[in-house]
XYZ file of C-alpha atoms in Angstrom:
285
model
C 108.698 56.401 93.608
C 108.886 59.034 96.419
C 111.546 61.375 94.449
C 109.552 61.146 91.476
C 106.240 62.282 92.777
C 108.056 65.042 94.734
C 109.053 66.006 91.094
C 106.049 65.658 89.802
C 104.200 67.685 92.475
C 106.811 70.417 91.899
C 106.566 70.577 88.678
C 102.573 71.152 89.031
C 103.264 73.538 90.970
C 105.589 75.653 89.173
C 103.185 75.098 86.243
C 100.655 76.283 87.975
C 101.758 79.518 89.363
C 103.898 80.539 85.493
C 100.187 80.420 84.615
C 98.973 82.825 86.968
C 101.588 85.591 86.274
C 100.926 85.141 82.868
C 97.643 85.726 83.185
C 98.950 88.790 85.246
C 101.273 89.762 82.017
C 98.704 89.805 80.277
C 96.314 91.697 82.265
C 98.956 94.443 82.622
C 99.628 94.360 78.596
C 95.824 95.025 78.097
C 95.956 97.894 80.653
C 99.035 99.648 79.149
C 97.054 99.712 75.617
C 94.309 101.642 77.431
C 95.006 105.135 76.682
C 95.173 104.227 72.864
C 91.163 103.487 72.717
C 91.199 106.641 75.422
C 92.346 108.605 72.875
C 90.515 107.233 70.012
C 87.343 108.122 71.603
C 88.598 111.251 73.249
C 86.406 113.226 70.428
C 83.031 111.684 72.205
C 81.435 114.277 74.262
C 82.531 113.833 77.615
C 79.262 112.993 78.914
C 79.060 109.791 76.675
C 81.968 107.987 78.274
C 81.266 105.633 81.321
C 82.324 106.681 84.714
C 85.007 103.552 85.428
C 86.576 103.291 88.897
C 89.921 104.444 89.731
C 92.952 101.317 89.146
C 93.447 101.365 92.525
C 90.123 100.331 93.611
C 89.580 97.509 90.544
C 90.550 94.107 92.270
C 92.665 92.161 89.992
C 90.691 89.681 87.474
C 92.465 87.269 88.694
C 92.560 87.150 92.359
C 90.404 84.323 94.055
C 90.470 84.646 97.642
C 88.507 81.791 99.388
C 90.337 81.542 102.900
C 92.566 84.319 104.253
C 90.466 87.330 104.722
C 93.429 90.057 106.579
C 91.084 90.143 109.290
C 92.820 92.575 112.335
C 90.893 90.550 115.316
C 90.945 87.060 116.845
C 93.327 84.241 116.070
C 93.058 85.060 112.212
C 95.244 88.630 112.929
C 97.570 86.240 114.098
C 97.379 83.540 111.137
C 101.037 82.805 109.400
C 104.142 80.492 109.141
C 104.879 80.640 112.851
C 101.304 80.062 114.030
C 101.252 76.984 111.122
C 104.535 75.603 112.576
C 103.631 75.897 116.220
C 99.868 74.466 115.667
C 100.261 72.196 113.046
C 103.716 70.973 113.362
C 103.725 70.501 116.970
C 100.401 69.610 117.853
C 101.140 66.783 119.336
C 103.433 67.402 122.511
C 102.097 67.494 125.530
C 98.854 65.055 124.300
C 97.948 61.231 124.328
C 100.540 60.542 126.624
C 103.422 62.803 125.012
C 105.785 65.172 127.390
C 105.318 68.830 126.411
C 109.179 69.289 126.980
C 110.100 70.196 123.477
C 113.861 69.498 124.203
C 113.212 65.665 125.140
C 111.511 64.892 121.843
C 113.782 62.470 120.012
C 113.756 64.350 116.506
C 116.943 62.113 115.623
C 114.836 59.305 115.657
C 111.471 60.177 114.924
C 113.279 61.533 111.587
C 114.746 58.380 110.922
C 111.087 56.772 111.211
C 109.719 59.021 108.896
C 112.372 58.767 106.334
C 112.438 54.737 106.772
C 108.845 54.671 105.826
C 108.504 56.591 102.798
C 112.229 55.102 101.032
C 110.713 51.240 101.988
C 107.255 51.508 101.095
C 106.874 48.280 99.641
C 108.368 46.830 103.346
C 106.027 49.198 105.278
C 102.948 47.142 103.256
C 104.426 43.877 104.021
C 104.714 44.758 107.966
C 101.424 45.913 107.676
C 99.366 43.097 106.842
C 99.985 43.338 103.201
C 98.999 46.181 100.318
C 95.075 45.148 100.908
C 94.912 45.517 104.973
C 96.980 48.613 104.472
C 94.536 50.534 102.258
C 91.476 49.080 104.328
C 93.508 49.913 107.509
C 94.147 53.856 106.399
C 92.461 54.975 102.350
C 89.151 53.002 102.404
C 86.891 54.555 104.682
C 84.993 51.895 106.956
C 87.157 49.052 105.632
C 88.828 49.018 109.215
C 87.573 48.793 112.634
C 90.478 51.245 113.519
C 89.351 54.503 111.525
C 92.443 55.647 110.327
C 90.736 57.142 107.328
C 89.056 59.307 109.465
C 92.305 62.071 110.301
C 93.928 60.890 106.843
C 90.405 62.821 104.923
C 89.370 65.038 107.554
C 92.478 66.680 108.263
C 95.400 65.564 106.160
C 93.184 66.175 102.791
C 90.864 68.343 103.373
C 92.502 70.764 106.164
C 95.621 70.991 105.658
C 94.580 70.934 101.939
C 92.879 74.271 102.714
C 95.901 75.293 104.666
C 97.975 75.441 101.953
C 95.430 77.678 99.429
C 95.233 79.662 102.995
C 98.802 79.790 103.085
C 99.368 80.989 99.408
C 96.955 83.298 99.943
C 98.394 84.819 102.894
C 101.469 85.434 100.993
C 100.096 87.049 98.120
C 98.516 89.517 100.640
C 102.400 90.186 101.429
C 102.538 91.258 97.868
C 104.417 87.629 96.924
C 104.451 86.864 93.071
C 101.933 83.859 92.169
C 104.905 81.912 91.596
C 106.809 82.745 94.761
C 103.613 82.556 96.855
C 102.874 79.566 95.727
C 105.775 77.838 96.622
C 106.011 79.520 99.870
C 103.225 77.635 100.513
C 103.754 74.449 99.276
C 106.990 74.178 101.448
C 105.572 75.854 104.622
C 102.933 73.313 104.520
C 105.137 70.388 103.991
C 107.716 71.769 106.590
C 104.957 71.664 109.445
C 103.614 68.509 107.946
C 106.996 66.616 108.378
C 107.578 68.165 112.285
C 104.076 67.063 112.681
C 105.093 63.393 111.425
C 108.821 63.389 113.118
C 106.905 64.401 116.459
C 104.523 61.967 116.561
C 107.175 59.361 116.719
C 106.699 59.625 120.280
C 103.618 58.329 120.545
C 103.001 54.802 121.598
C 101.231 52.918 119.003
C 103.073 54.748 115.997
C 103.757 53.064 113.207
C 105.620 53.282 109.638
C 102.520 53.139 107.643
C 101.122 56.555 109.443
C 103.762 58.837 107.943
C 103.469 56.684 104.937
C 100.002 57.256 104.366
C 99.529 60.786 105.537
C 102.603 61.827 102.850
C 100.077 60.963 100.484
C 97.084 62.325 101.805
C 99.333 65.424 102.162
C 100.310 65.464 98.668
C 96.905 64.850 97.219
C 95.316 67.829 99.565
C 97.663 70.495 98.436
C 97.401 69.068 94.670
C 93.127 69.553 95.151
C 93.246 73.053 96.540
C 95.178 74.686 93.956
C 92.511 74.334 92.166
C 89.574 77.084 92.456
C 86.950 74.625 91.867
C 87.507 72.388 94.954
C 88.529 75.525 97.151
C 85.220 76.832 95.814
C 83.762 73.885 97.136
C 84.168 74.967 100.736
C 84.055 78.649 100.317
C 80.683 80.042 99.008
C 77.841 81.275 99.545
C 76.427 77.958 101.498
C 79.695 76.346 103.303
C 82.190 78.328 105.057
C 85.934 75.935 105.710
C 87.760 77.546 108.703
C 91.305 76.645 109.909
C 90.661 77.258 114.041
C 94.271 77.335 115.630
C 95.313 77.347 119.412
C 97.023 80.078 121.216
C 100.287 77.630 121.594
C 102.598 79.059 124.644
C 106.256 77.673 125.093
C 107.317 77.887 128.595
C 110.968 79.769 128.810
C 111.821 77.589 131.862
C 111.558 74.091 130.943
C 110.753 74.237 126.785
C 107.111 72.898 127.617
C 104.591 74.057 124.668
C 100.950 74.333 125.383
C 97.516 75.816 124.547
C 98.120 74.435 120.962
C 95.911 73.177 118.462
C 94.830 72.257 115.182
C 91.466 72.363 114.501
C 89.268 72.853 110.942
C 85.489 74.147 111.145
C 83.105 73.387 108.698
C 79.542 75.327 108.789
C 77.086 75.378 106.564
C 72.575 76.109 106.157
C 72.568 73.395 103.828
C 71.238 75.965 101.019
C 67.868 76.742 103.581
C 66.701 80.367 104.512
C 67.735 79.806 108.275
C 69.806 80.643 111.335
C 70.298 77.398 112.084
C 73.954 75.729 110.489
C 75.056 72.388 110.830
C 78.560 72.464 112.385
C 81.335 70.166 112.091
C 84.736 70.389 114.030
C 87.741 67.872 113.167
C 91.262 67.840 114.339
C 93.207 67.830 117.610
C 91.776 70.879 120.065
């Protein structure tokens, strides 16, 4: 079950991004046939053509950027891989009763918890209370008095959702092909999302059906956000989506990380001609 939707999720994805740099080909194609209709019409008085704008300064008809902007100032100059990996990955250490020591986290075994969960789902259900408590315990919002669902929508789905689009984003401003950015993103995602899960190990009331269920939520946020429509959803002219990062530190000394943070920031006027926005801030500060 697991190995197939991996495939499957791949195979989106590759899908996905062949489409985009065909619709690159072809934009290219259409611009080499140019000077042909130039040249056709080069007997019009001169004064009769329109005045078009240099190549160089016609964005792309098909670039869509929603969430990374280049910006040169604040925590978005420093927005890539590293900052993902250090503020989503280990966001834990250091919090709810976690050392900060990165060297005494027991990866070994916090691995083997992950992997255990998602290769014996159907046993990770059973210890759970059965396939019914699990989905009210961590999909069905307000079926559980222990809001599970809360992190698994808020920040699984719909953040690091957006992260990824951020992500591939980010690495077509590097000048990344669709397909290459794309995947880029897919895996840099995932990698932070797994440290993030073999981290949390170390937490006291962790158990198999966390991983289990964020994997999914994971899956189904990067899946919604390569699409322009829901990315368009939280980027537009009424709701800005913000990924809001720490300024994580590692101690040299002792291997202590701090100042990290993962944290999403939803704003919007609600459509009204105001200064006031209604705010909303989810994740781990």
């Amino acid at each position: 079950m697991l190995r197939l939707l991996i495939v499957i999720t791949t195979l989106f994805i590759t899908w996905s991004a062949c489409a985009e740099e065909v619709s690159t080909s072809g934009s290219k194609l259409n611009d080499a046939t140019a000077p042909a209709t130039d040249s056709a019409t080069s007997s019009m008085p001169l004064s009769q053509l329109p005045e078009l704008p240099a190549a160089s300064e016609q964005a792309p008809s098909n670039s869509k950027i929603y969430f990374y902007f280049e910006q040169d100032y604040g925590s978005e100059s420093q927005f890539g891989p590293l900052n993902v990996m250090l503020n989503v990955g280990l966001v834990v250490p250091g919090r709810l009763g976690t050392q900060p020591q990165l060297d005494e986290i027991d990866y070994s075994a916090g691995w083997d918890h992950v992997r255990s969960s998602l290769r014996h789902q159907t046993d990770v259900f059973d210890e759970s209370g059965g396939t019914q408590e699990s989905l009210d315990k961590e999909f069905i919002p307000f079926a559980h008095a222990s809001g599970a669902w809360l992190p698994n929508y808020f920040l699984h789905f719909l953040g690091e959702g957006m992260l990824s689009r951020k992500l591939e984003e980010y690495y077509l401003a590097q000048d990344d092909s669709p397909m290459a950015a794309k995947l880029k993103a897919i895996f840099t995602t995932l990698a932070a999302q797994t440290t993030n899960e073999v981290v949390e190990h170390e937490l006291p009331w962790e158990q198999r059906l966390d991983p289990l269920a964020d994997f999914y939520f994971n899956i189904a946020g990067i899946i919604a956000f390569s699409f322009d429509g829901m990315a368009q959803l939280l980027s537009n002219d009424y709701v800005d989506y913000y990924y809001w990062p720490g300024q994580a530190i590692i101690d040299v000394q002792d291997g202590a990380i701090f100042n990290q943070g993962e944290q999403y920031y939803f704003r919007s006027r609600l459509g009204l001609d105001t200064q006031t926005q209604l705010a909303i801030i989810s994740g781990m500060p």
